[in-house]
Amino acid sequence: MSTTPAAGRHRRRAKGLAVGLPLAVVAAGSMAYGGAFGVFGEEARPRAAAAAAPAWATEAADGFASVHALGQNGTYGGRGGRTVTVRTLADLEKYATAPEPYVIVVTAAITVNPVGKEIRVASDKTIVGAGTAGHIVGGGFFLGPGVHNVIIRNLTIRDSHQGVWNDKEHDFDAVQMDGAHHVWIDHNDLRRPADGLIDVRKDSTYVTVSWNRLSQADKAFGIGWTTNVKTDITIHHNWIRETEQRNPSTDNAAHAHLYNNYLQDEPGTAVTSSYGNYARGRTRMVLENSYFDGVRNPVIRDATAALVQRGSVFTRTSGRNESGGGAAFDPKAYYPYTLDRAADVPAVVKAGSGPRASIGTTPAGPAAAAAGSAAAGAATTLTVAKDGSGRYASVQKAVDAVPAGNTAPVVISIAPGTYRETVRIPANKRHVTLRGSGSGRRDTVLVYGNASGTPKPDGSGTYGTGGSATVAVEADDIQLRNLTVRNDFDEARNQHVDGHQAVALRTAADRIVLDGVIVDGDQDTLLLDTAAKDRLGRVYVVNSYLSGNVDFVFGRATAVIDRSVLTLKKRWNGTSAGYVTAPSTAAGRKGLLINRSVVDGDVTPGSFFLGRPWHAGGDASLDPQTTVRDTRLGAAIKAKPWTDMGGFSWKDDRFAEYGNTGPGAAGAGTADRPVLTDAQAADQEVADWLGGWRPATS
């Protein structure tokens, strides 16, 4: 590949969200607001195509593996071929070596015999573990010359170790490729090999290695081993720990892009790192926003290599830490990508790397069922019904029944009806979905009427804003689907109450999906928070309706509101005045993004602000952010849509628009109404907010 960007073309897909679009939602450009529930109608609900594949089955690689080159348009593995499940070595080899495309779901621990054997993989294959069940024990995979379009994903590949570190006699790798191209190695756990964990050799190229855990090895990851300068490789969001060398070692790579990796060497263990990232020979390397903890010689290069290093964190490191030797290259000339903050990398990578319970655990379409190959890992379902026909009569009772420390998916299916109760999902009950089982999201309603100033029954004070929530989500990996969450606190009848903030839904966790829901209230309807100021909390809201008047979407989460309707309501006394958002974003994080949506309501024209900066507790270190883009803004929006709050000027924080339409939209940008440039908007898309997380939606 030449050094010019024209050498490879990238599908724009990697910048967008890798999920299907909700079928009940039309493109924002064709939306027309009408009534309380706008273009969708009162009974509109999320619907999935009958044979829709799960998100993991349609995902394709990012990074250099996504580049169009060598006759291959990106890397998508066996997509389009049959899906089969395997539990034996014989079946795995049968399908891995076949000439046809296959999605091969590994549903068990497969022991390789003889030990150290590397299973040959042919082109156009996806080999994926079913949740955390897929293990390859005592062996690995080999991709030979010309093999291309291969995905190895969500597997644990382990234990070919023969008792000697730096083993010179047993060349047993977890994944080895010699002359292959377009390969994606993603979300695996690779550990205890006899030799190395990953070898990318003999001009193998267009490779992406992402979100893996590499550990307990003498050699983690070797790249190159040729006099040619051909390999193009992206390495991001990997957790490399307790590995002595090649972390990775990159020899004569044309373009090596390493970002957001976490390299860790704990003292007192059996393995001590000799070096971290190494640019050898004529390698051109760009190293960005990684985190090195306890690593000796964290970054080194030969005098002949070009290495640009920027934004990384080094703690408890020693020895060589080098950059320079030339300008290297610009990765964005080949593909788009989004950097996480280096300081966040340990938490992000620890939480997101390795096999995922959500990958490989559902059939990838009708072919799978026809072949009798449904993957393992179906969710446990708990039923709730007020009439006693379900296992539980209340939603909270069903949540209470989820075991502490839960690691498997649990669906709480809630029959139609109105459930007057508060619901709290505590932090130790992850992977839970609350799903209304009715024909529409209005059929199942969770409602209560506490406000910030409402006294607690036990006399211990008032609830406070966060405590007023009808539904509180404090655990990671939670979904709400096809239901309504409401706070019906009556402001008119409670004028004596000091504190009318009345939250319908509070989230204080990471990777939360709200798909096809109604969240209804007045002041402070939807609190999108994080577990702590230094914790990441991503929320994806899609195909939903949010209503309120004062600061009704607020908090410090990194949240996307996509293809939804935000309905502006009059206050209790019939007046029109309010604020759509009040972000309290921490510095260096993304805040609130409203994307491809509608904002309007039956209120006075020009009476609502889009947002104001909430510096919670007077914290001047915060940097609140709201971006509203590609959205239809009704006449209710003020011509100057941002305003100050609590003595803090919105102009000192991050508020902007881009590509909006409708009578409330901006024309040309001004000091009072900032509009992003095209270049700025390219870095403020949904994928930039979600940072590698790909939420599955209906």
XYZ file of C-alpha atoms in Angstrom:
698
model
C 0.000 0.000 0.000
C 1.281 3.443 -0.861
C 1.354 6.304 1.588
C -1.420 8.206 -0.190
C -4.960 8.063 1.190
C -6.275 7.025 -2.219
C -4.681 3.613 -1.812
C -7.638 2.304 0.169
C -11.249 3.371 0.556
C -13.075 3.144 3.846
C -16.745 2.445 4.277
C -18.283 5.279 6.258
C -20.037 2.609 8.330
C -17.386 2.560 11.050
C -18.282 6.118 12.037
C -21.954 5.293 12.378
C -23.641 3.125 14.952
C -23.506 -0.565 14.094
C -27.142 -1.310 14.785
C -30.272 -1.572 12.668
C -32.482 1.486 12.404
C -35.792 1.322 14.280
C -38.448 0.506 11.713
C -41.032 2.767 13.336
C -38.867 5.847 12.777
C -38.400 7.716 9.541
C -35.391 9.828 8.656
C -35.277 13.111 10.528
C -35.264 15.016 7.269
C -38.776 13.785 6.511
C -40.237 14.189 10.025
C -43.243 16.419 10.489
C -44.259 17.188 14.029
C -47.914 16.688 14.847
C -49.614 16.313 18.237
C -48.209 15.017 21.485
C -46.596 12.001 19.896
C -45.602 13.532 16.584
C -44.882 11.556 13.467
C -45.109 8.125 15.049
C -48.671 8.205 16.396
C -49.744 7.215 19.885
C -49.491 3.478 19.295
C -46.257 3.471 17.292
C -43.851 0.940 18.739
C -40.484 -0.595 17.899
C -40.765 -3.520 15.509
C -37.970 -5.737 14.291
C -37.983 -7.540 10.975
C -39.008 -11.146 11.451
C -35.683 -12.495 10.289
C -33.447 -9.685 11.521
C -29.973 -10.779 12.493
C -28.620 -9.777 15.902
C -26.206 -6.871 15.960
C -23.092 -9.024 16.433
C -23.859 -11.001 13.264
C -23.865 -7.913 11.060
C -20.909 -6.026 12.497
C -17.837 -5.406 10.405
C -14.334 -4.362 11.362
C -13.045 -0.870 11.964
C -9.480 0.401 11.578
C -7.248 -0.847 8.773
C -9.324 -4.029 8.456
C -12.163 -1.819 7.163
C -10.158 -0.357 4.272
C -11.065 -1.427 0.725
C -7.935 -2.874 -0.876
C -6.487 -6.001 -2.506
C -9.892 -6.794 -3.993
C -11.540 -7.014 -0.570
C -14.106 -4.464 0.627
C -13.519 -4.337 4.352
C -13.734 -7.286 6.725
C -17.080 -8.922 7.481
C -16.119 -12.601 7.749
C -18.727 -15.230 6.974
C -21.686 -12.853 6.933
C -24.154 -14.069 4.316
C -23.081 -17.686 4.644
C -24.624 -20.399 6.782
C -24.403 -20.190 10.556
C -23.337 -23.404 12.298
C -22.545 -24.233 15.900
C -19.663 -26.479 16.886
C -18.681 -28.296 20.069
C -15.923 -30.586 18.769
C -12.538 -30.135 17.158
C -13.632 -32.167 14.128
C -16.594 -29.888 13.419
C -14.573 -26.746 14.002
C -11.919 -27.873 11.514
C -14.555 -29.015 9.021
C -16.165 -25.600 8.751
C -13.048 -23.468 9.305
C -11.303 -25.071 6.320
C -14.332 -25.156 3.995
C -14.259 -23.057 0.820
C -17.714 -21.565 1.495
C -18.387 -18.638 3.855
C -19.519 -19.671 7.347
C -20.379 -18.072 10.667
C -19.022 -20.666 13.107
C -20.363 -20.340 16.656
C -18.250 -22.143 19.256
C -20.525 -23.184 22.128
C -18.151 -25.236 24.302
C -14.550 -25.648 25.437
C -12.808 -27.497 22.589
C -9.558 -29.226 23.492
C -7.059 -29.308 20.624
C -5.253 -32.557 19.955
C -2.321 -32.757 19.573
C -1.530 -29.880 21.888
C -0.235 -26.850 20.042
C -2.048 -27.601 16.807
C -3.052 -24.463 14.914
C -6.373 -24.932 13.130
C -6.218 -23.829 9.494
C -8.743 -21.124 8.611
C -9.900 -20.444 5.051
C -11.218 -17.135 3.693
C -14.663 -15.688 4.444
C -15.080 -17.043 7.954
C -16.369 -15.719 11.234
C -15.353 -17.843 14.208
C -17.156 -16.531 17.278
C -17.657 -17.731 20.826
C -21.211 -18.049 22.129
C -21.140 -15.589 25.009
C -18.347 -16.690 27.327
C -18.726 -20.394 26.483
C -16.381 -20.643 23.507
C -12.874 -21.821 24.500
C -10.021 -23.190 22.395
C -7.791 -25.105 24.817
C -4.221 -26.098 23.995
C -4.138 -24.792 20.433
C -4.928 -21.875 18.156
C -5.585 -20.723 14.583
C -3.424 -20.314 11.471
C -4.227 -18.061 8.503
C -1.972 -18.824 5.549
C -0.917 -16.887 2.432
C -3.822 -15.223 0.629
C -6.414 -16.015 3.311
C -8.662 -13.001 3.713
C -11.880 -11.682 5.226
C -11.622 -13.552 8.536
C -13.092 -12.588 11.921
C -11.916 -14.303 15.119
C -14.094 -12.992 17.884
C -15.326 -13.481 21.442
C -13.238 -16.600 22.131
C -10.969 -17.642 24.967
C -7.833 -19.198 23.456
C -5.600 -20.589 26.182
C -3.172 -23.036 27.698
C -0.756 -24.302 25.089
C 1.995 -23.367 27.552
C 4.567 -26.133 28.001
C 6.092 -24.999 31.278
C 8.890 -22.759 29.982
C 8.726 -19.013 29.394
C 10.460 -17.872 26.190
C 9.897 -21.380 24.821
C 12.252 -21.973 21.858
C 10.975 -25.459 21.043
C 7.220 -25.049 20.782
C 5.913 -22.501 18.250
C 2.364 -22.655 19.556
C 0.514 -19.369 19.045
C -3.078 -18.391 19.779
C -3.441 -16.721 16.353
C -0.777 -16.774 13.648
C -1.076 -15.334 10.167
C 1.445 -15.604 7.340
C 0.557 -13.486 4.316
C -3.142 -13.054 5.199
C -5.116 -9.853 4.751
C -8.302 -8.290 6.060
C -8.441 -9.938 9.466
C -10.328 -8.729 12.550
C -9.380 -10.108 15.987
C -11.862 -8.731 18.482
C -13.090 -9.268 22.070
C -11.027 -12.374 22.746
C -9.220 -13.564 25.884
C -5.805 -14.899 24.885
C -3.553 -16.333 27.580
C -0.839 -18.832 28.481
C 0.577 -19.762 25.070
C 3.754 -21.747 24.507
C 5.126 -19.025 22.245
C 3.190 -15.877 21.351
C -0.418 -14.827 21.583
C -0.681 -13.122 18.176
C 1.791 -13.234 15.279
C 1.088 -11.053 12.230
C 3.863 -12.179 9.862
C 5.097 -12.284 6.280
C 3.382 -9.204 4.884
C -0.009 -9.861 6.474
C -1.928 -6.605 6.222
C -5.223 -4.753 6.735
C -5.514 -6.156 10.234
C -7.420 -4.778 13.237
C -6.893 -6.107 16.769
C -9.450 -4.613 19.175
C -10.889 -5.096 22.656
C -8.869 -8.213 23.505
C -7.283 -9.363 26.757
C -3.716 -10.599 26.275
C -2.056 -12.009 29.374
C 0.336 -14.495 30.968
C 2.744 -14.793 28.065
C 6.386 -14.331 27.312
C 5.539 -12.842 23.901
C 2.275 -10.998 23.513
C 2.131 -9.779 19.969
C 4.666 -9.766 17.128
C 4.163 -7.913 13.844
C 6.206 -8.022 10.635
C 9.327 -10.234 10.526
C 10.013 -9.381 6.902
C 12.264 -7.003 4.997
C 9.240 -5.688 3.122
C 7.329 -2.682 4.446
C 3.719 -3.672 3.762
C 1.755 -4.350 6.936
C -1.066 -1.930 7.807
C -2.471 -2.625 11.269
C -4.732 -0.998 13.866
C -4.476 -2.005 17.542
C -6.927 -0.410 19.953
C -8.608 -0.962 23.321
C -6.617 -4.050 24.243
C -5.628 -4.974 27.801
C -2.081 -6.319 27.704
C -0.895 -7.464 31.125
C 1.746 -9.713 32.642
C 3.505 -10.217 29.295
C 7.278 -9.877 29.049
C 7.931 -8.714 25.498
C 6.371 -7.842 22.115
C 3.653 -5.662 23.592
C 3.574 -5.377 20.593
C 6.838 -5.441 18.673
C 6.275 -3.950 15.214
C 8.897 -4.713 12.563
C 8.881 -2.943 9.181
C 5.182 -2.092 9.328
C 4.060 0.449 6.751
C 1.392 1.874 9.064
C 0.901 0.831 12.688
C -1.803 2.736 14.568
C -1.970 1.983 18.303
C -4.486 3.807 20.475
C -6.373 3.470 23.765
C -4.522 0.312 24.801
C -3.906 -0.510 28.458
C -0.504 -2.034 29.228
C -0.154 -3.236 32.806
C 2.645 -4.935 34.723
C 1.873 -5.619 38.357
C 4.849 -6.025 40.731
C 5.564 -9.368 42.341
C 4.172 -11.575 39.573
C 5.940 -14.321 37.606
C 6.265 -12.139 34.497
C 8.048 -8.790 34.302
C 7.870 -6.655 31.181
C 11.097 -5.931 29.358
C 9.488 -3.359 27.049
C 6.112 -2.097 25.874
C 5.379 -0.751 22.375
C 8.378 -1.203 20.057
C 8.759 0.344 16.576
C 11.449 -1.620 14.754
C 13.147 -1.327 11.379
C 11.358 1.014 9.019
C 8.057 0.971 10.898
C 5.884 4.060 10.887
C 3.878 4.094 14.105
C 1.291 6.457 15.573
C 0.652 5.883 19.291
C -2.239 7.775 20.909
C -4.003 8.002 24.283
C -2.803 4.699 25.700
C -2.150 3.979 29.370
C 1.082 2.387 30.609
C 1.113 1.159 34.200
C 4.299 -0.277 35.727
C 5.834 -1.100 32.341
C 9.611 -0.938 31.882
C 10.767 0.818 28.698
C 7.176 1.630 27.760
C 7.868 3.053 24.282
C 11.005 2.357 22.289
C 12.048 2.651 18.662
C 14.934 1.878 16.356
C 16.812 4.798 14.870
C 15.305 3.898 11.484
C 11.662 3.907 12.671
C 9.222 6.817 12.719
C 7.112 7.018 15.877
C 4.681 9.775 16.797
C 3.464 9.541 20.383
C 0.756 11.776 21.830
C -1.691 11.922 24.684
C -0.671 8.773 26.583
C -0.421 8.344 30.370
C 2.632 6.772 32.010
C 2.472 5.733 35.647
C 5.104 3.754 37.596
C 7.058 3.311 34.342
C 10.836 3.377 33.967
C 13.472 3.289 31.268
C 13.080 4.309 27.643
C 10.114 6.361 26.509
C 10.816 7.547 23.001
C 9.209 9.252 20.053
C 10.398 11.032 16.926
C 12.242 9.849 13.847
C 9.809 11.358 11.337
C 6.206 12.353 10.861
C 4.853 8.794 10.538
C 1.333 9.179 9.014
C -2.196 10.457 9.655
C -4.561 7.560 10.536
C -7.630 9.645 9.671
C -6.460 9.692 6.065
C -7.398 6.000 5.986
C -10.378 5.622 8.351
C -12.302 7.547 11.026
C -11.889 6.723 14.699
C -12.656 8.169 18.103
C -10.198 8.460 20.990
C -11.171 7.858 24.592
C -9.373 9.991 27.159
C -6.152 8.319 28.213
C -7.090 8.708 31.869
C -10.277 6.704 31.224
C -8.546 3.854 29.403
C -8.043 1.455 32.360
C -11.709 1.605 33.329
C -12.995 1.529 29.751
C -10.758 -1.339 28.639
C -11.233 -3.427 31.784
C -14.996 -3.115 31.426
C -15.206 -3.617 27.682
C -12.470 -6.044 26.659
C -12.647 -9.804 26.395
C -15.615 -12.052 25.546
C -19.076 -10.506 25.866
C -22.228 -12.333 26.913
C -24.126 -10.493 24.159
C -21.953 -11.715 21.281
C -22.668 -15.028 19.587
C -25.626 -15.832 21.795
C -28.563 -15.640 19.386
C -29.123 -17.198 15.956
C -27.901 -15.133 13.024
C -31.070 -15.526 10.948
C -33.282 -18.273 9.551
C -30.404 -20.285 8.153
C -29.237 -20.949 11.681
C -32.569 -22.348 12.746
C -32.824 -24.487 9.624
C -29.412 -25.958 10.378
C -30.376 -26.657 13.982
C -27.672 -24.301 15.118
C -29.225 -21.926 17.608
C -26.484 -20.516 19.781
C -26.343 -21.001 23.507
C -27.023 -18.262 26.022
C -30.751 -17.431 25.786
C -31.924 -14.967 28.409
C -33.808 -16.006 31.543
C -37.319 -14.476 31.523
C -39.169 -13.368 34.670
C -42.837 -12.452 34.175
C -44.742 -9.698 35.956
C -48.530 -9.234 35.862
C -50.896 -7.364 38.164
C -53.624 -9.985 37.775
C -51.490 -12.767 39.237
C -50.890 -14.536 35.921
C -47.169 -13.772 36.079
C -44.553 -15.046 38.451
C -44.477 -11.680 40.234
C -47.131 -9.043 40.855
C -44.686 -6.110 41.026
C -41.702 -5.076 38.946
C -39.515 -4.499 41.994
C -40.177 -8.038 43.228
C -38.894 -9.368 39.917
C -35.787 -7.164 40.141
C -35.210 -8.415 43.681
C -35.233 -11.979 42.332
C -32.264 -11.338 40.030
C -29.201 -12.739 41.818
C -26.564 -10.327 43.096
C -23.512 -10.379 40.851
C -25.621 -11.481 37.893
C -23.597 -12.087 34.689
C -26.249 -13.583 32.367
C -29.050 -11.777 30.509
C -32.370 -11.549 32.363
C -35.567 -10.224 30.763
C -38.314 -8.980 33.076
C -41.407 -9.195 30.872
C -44.127 -6.875 32.217
C -47.734 -7.461 31.204
C -49.928 -4.507 30.187
C -51.211 -2.450 33.085
C -50.362 0.476 35.345
C -47.855 -0.350 38.076
C -47.847 2.324 40.769
C -44.520 1.645 42.410
C -40.930 2.789 42.459
C -38.342 0.490 40.897
C -34.625 0.401 41.659
C -32.092 -1.786 39.837
C -29.042 -1.813 42.142
C -25.472 -1.806 40.899
C -24.929 -5.539 41.493
C -27.748 -6.622 39.152
C -26.414 -6.127 35.634
C -27.657 -7.419 32.271
C -31.363 -6.868 33.024
C -33.996 -5.807 30.481
C -37.348 -4.332 31.562
C -39.686 -4.983 28.644
C -43.364 -4.279 28.294
C -45.148 -7.220 26.693
C -48.073 -5.205 25.309
C -48.674 -4.184 21.718
C -47.418 -0.648 22.347
C -45.287 1.324 24.752
C -48.358 2.992 26.286
C -49.760 -0.385 27.403
C -47.275 -0.900 30.247
C -46.851 2.050 32.618
C -44.530 2.377 35.616
C -45.601 5.455 37.568
C -45.146 7.184 40.905
C -45.447 10.747 42.211
C -42.517 11.649 44.461
C -40.792 15.024 44.130
C -37.555 16.394 45.479
C -39.382 18.021 48.385
C -41.694 15.111 49.183
C -41.150 13.970 52.793
C -40.042 10.375 53.235
C -42.499 8.186 55.160
C -39.923 7.364 57.825
C -39.406 11.033 58.690
C -35.742 11.034 57.608
C -36.111 14.064 55.374
C -37.140 14.535 51.767
C -36.326 12.430 48.722
C -34.159 14.959 46.908
C -34.067 15.171 43.135
C -32.320 11.859 42.438
C -34.331 10.029 45.065
C -37.638 11.113 43.534
C -37.218 8.817 40.505
C -39.977 6.391 39.633
C -37.352 4.083 38.084
C -33.688 4.208 39.131
C -31.074 2.316 37.088
C -27.789 1.927 38.991
C -26.387 -1.175 37.251
C -24.435 -1.339 33.996
C -25.817 -3.076 30.898
C -29.512 -2.381 31.511
C -32.217 -1.964 28.862
C -35.749 -0.566 28.974
C -38.031 -1.416 26.044
C -41.638 -0.891 24.962
C -43.005 0.752 28.106
C -43.772 4.091 29.767
C -42.014 5.528 32.818
C -43.829 8.467 34.375
C -43.649 10.781 37.355
C -47.142 12.221 37.968
C -46.309 14.550 40.855
C -49.079 17.181 40.876
C -47.438 20.583 41.094
C -50.705 22.499 41.232
C -51.866 20.632 44.346
C -48.468 20.700 46.019
C -47.468 24.345 45.939
C -46.549 24.028 49.612
C -43.798 21.531 48.763
C -40.335 23.061 48.525
C -38.770 21.301 45.529
C -40.849 20.384 42.490
C -38.145 18.448 40.656
C -39.825 15.097 39.963
C -37.733 12.538 38.097
C -39.396 9.811 36.071
C -36.221 7.897 35.189
C -32.715 8.151 36.649
C -29.723 6.315 35.199
C -26.397 6.209 37.035
C -24.473 3.529 35.170
C -22.799 2.648 31.867
C -24.165 1.085 28.675
C -27.847 1.814 29.219
C -30.331 1.421 26.333
C -33.773 3.041 26.240
C -35.468 1.710 23.108
C -39.085 2.430 22.289
C -40.026 4.032 25.611
C -41.986 7.042 26.853
C -40.402 9.016 29.702
C -42.956 11.528 30.919
C -42.839 14.259 33.537
C -42.551 18.013 33.973
C -39.481 19.383 35.764
C -36.347 17.183 35.656
C -38.010 14.257 33.855
C -34.939 12.297 32.765
C -31.782 12.321 34.903
C -28.890 10.823 32.938
C -26.126 10.507 35.502
C -23.037 8.418 36.238
C -22.126 6.340 39.278
C -19.498 8.936 40.254
C -17.918 12.028 38.755
C -14.893 10.030 37.577
C -16.984 7.159 36.148
C -18.107 6.805 32.556
C -21.863 6.534 32.020
C -23.064 6.019 28.436
C -26.766 6.020 27.572
C -28.369 5.423 24.163
C -31.989 6.559 23.760
C -33.667 5.623 20.484
C -37.164 5.603 18.990
C -38.549 7.156 22.172
C -40.604 10.055 23.522
C -39.344 12.378 26.256
C -41.557 15.110 27.679
C -41.185 17.932 30.187
C -40.614 21.628 30.668
C -37.759 22.628 33.001
C -34.328 20.980 32.489
C -36.176 17.816 31.564
C -33.085 16.070 30.161
C -30.184 16.660 32.547
C -27.102 15.182 34.197
C -23.451 14.289 33.624
C -23.827 11.140 31.500
C -22.478 10.722 27.990
C -25.857 10.304 26.343
C -27.265 10.081 22.816
C -30.931 10.795 22.097
C -31.394 9.437 18.595
C -34.438 9.382 16.309
C -36.755 10.412 19.117
C -39.332 13.083 19.944
C -38.818 15.594 22.754
C -42.208 17.079 23.629
C -42.264 20.502 25.301
C -45.009 20.978 27.896
C -46.520 24.007 29.584
C -45.978 24.474 33.296
C -48.553 23.686 35.948
C -50.035 27.205 35.738
C -50.383 27.185 31.942
C -47.354 29.344 31.163
C -44.793 28.471 28.509
C -41.162 28.767 29.548
C -38.526 26.117 29.893
C -35.233 24.447 29.101
C -34.759 21.199 27.194
C -31.339 20.218 28.593
C -29.147 20.954 31.605
C -25.890 19.017 31.181
C -23.353 18.774 34.007
C -20.615 17.089 31.985
C -17.176 16.479 33.452
C -14.296 18.091 31.603
C -12.886 15.904 28.860
C -16.053 13.845 28.434
C -18.922 13.984 25.983
C -22.216 15.324 27.295
C -25.659 15.238 25.660
C -26.179 14.657 21.930
C -29.632 15.069 20.364
C -29.465 13.534 16.911
C -31.993 13.048 14.079
C -34.922 13.895 16.349
C -37.829 16.331 16.769
C -38.084 19.031 19.456
C -41.457 20.816 19.677
C -44.739 20.983 21.562
C -48.002 22.815 22.109
C -46.386 25.807 23.784
C -45.881 29.484 23.009
C -43.502 30.161 20.086
C -40.033 31.259 21.161
C -40.525 30.235 24.787
C -38.015 27.398 25.261
C -34.237 27.295 25.499
C -32.376 24.268 24.152
C -30.200 24.227 27.230
C -28.181 25.775 30.011
C -25.030 24.697 31.888
C -25.572 22.942 35.190
C -22.445 23.259 37.325
C -23.756 20.956 40.035
C -22.794 22.161 43.491
C -21.061 25.186 41.942
C -18.303 22.956 40.538
C -16.328 25.200 38.187
C -14.282 22.233 36.901
C -17.257 20.887 34.960
C -17.572 21.540 31.235
C -21.249 21.003 30.317
C -22.012 19.999 26.731
C -25.122 19.751 24.583
C -25.000 19.287 20.812
C -28.219 19.284 18.790
C -27.750 18.106 15.217
C -29.761 16.940 12.200
C -32.926 17.592 14.217
C -36.203 19.343 13.464
C -36.708 22.272 15.859
C -40.211 23.679 16.189
C -41.182 27.299 16.587
C -41.069 26.916 20.379
C -37.260 27.261 20.350
C -35.833 30.691 21.091
C -33.737 32.529 18.522
C -30.974 32.599 21.160
C -31.415 29.042 22.450
C -28.705 28.844 25.145
C -28.672 30.663 28.473
C -26.653 30.967 31.693
C -27.307 29.101 34.940
C -26.228 29.563 38.541
C -23.728 32.300 37.716
C -22.013 30.255 34.985
C -22.027 31.483 31.392
C -23.025 29.011 28.702
C -20.363 30.586 26.477
C -17.652 29.145 28.726
C -18.958 25.618 28.132
C -19.898 23.550 25.060
C -23.205 24.254 23.339
C -23.681 23.991 19.586
C -25.920 22.963 16.693
C -25.441 21.458 13.270
C -27.684 20.689 10.314
C -30.985 21.380 12.079
C -34.218 22.215 10.243
C -37.623 23.674 11.067
C -38.829 27.108 12.182
C -36.733 27.009 15.346
C -33.458 26.119 13.610
C -30.426 28.381 13.287
C -29.322 30.079 10.143
C -25.662 31.010 9.954
C -23.756 30.614 13.189
C -23.291 33.608 15.474
C -21.703 34.263 18.844
C -25.156 33.817 20.403
C -25.917 30.674 18.402
C -22.835 28.565 17.581
C -23.090 26.233 14.594
C -20.451 23.549 14.063
C -18.369 23.498 10.923
C -18.430 20.350 8.809
C -15.045 19.386 10.226
C -16.219 19.909 13.809
C -19.416 17.967 13.163
C -17.419 15.003 11.861
C -16.105 14.588 15.413
C -19.523 14.929 17.035
C -21.396 11.912 15.746
C -23.089 9.060 17.580
C -20.033 6.780 17.399
C -17.885 9.529 18.951
C -20.225 9.607 21.946
C -20.436 5.856 22.444
C -16.686 5.217 22.150
C -16.635 1.654 20.836
C -19.869 0.495 22.487
C -22.407 -0.738 19.930
C -25.783 -0.991 21.623
C -28.225 -3.487 20.136
C -31.614 -1.981 19.316
C -34.835 -3.229 17.814
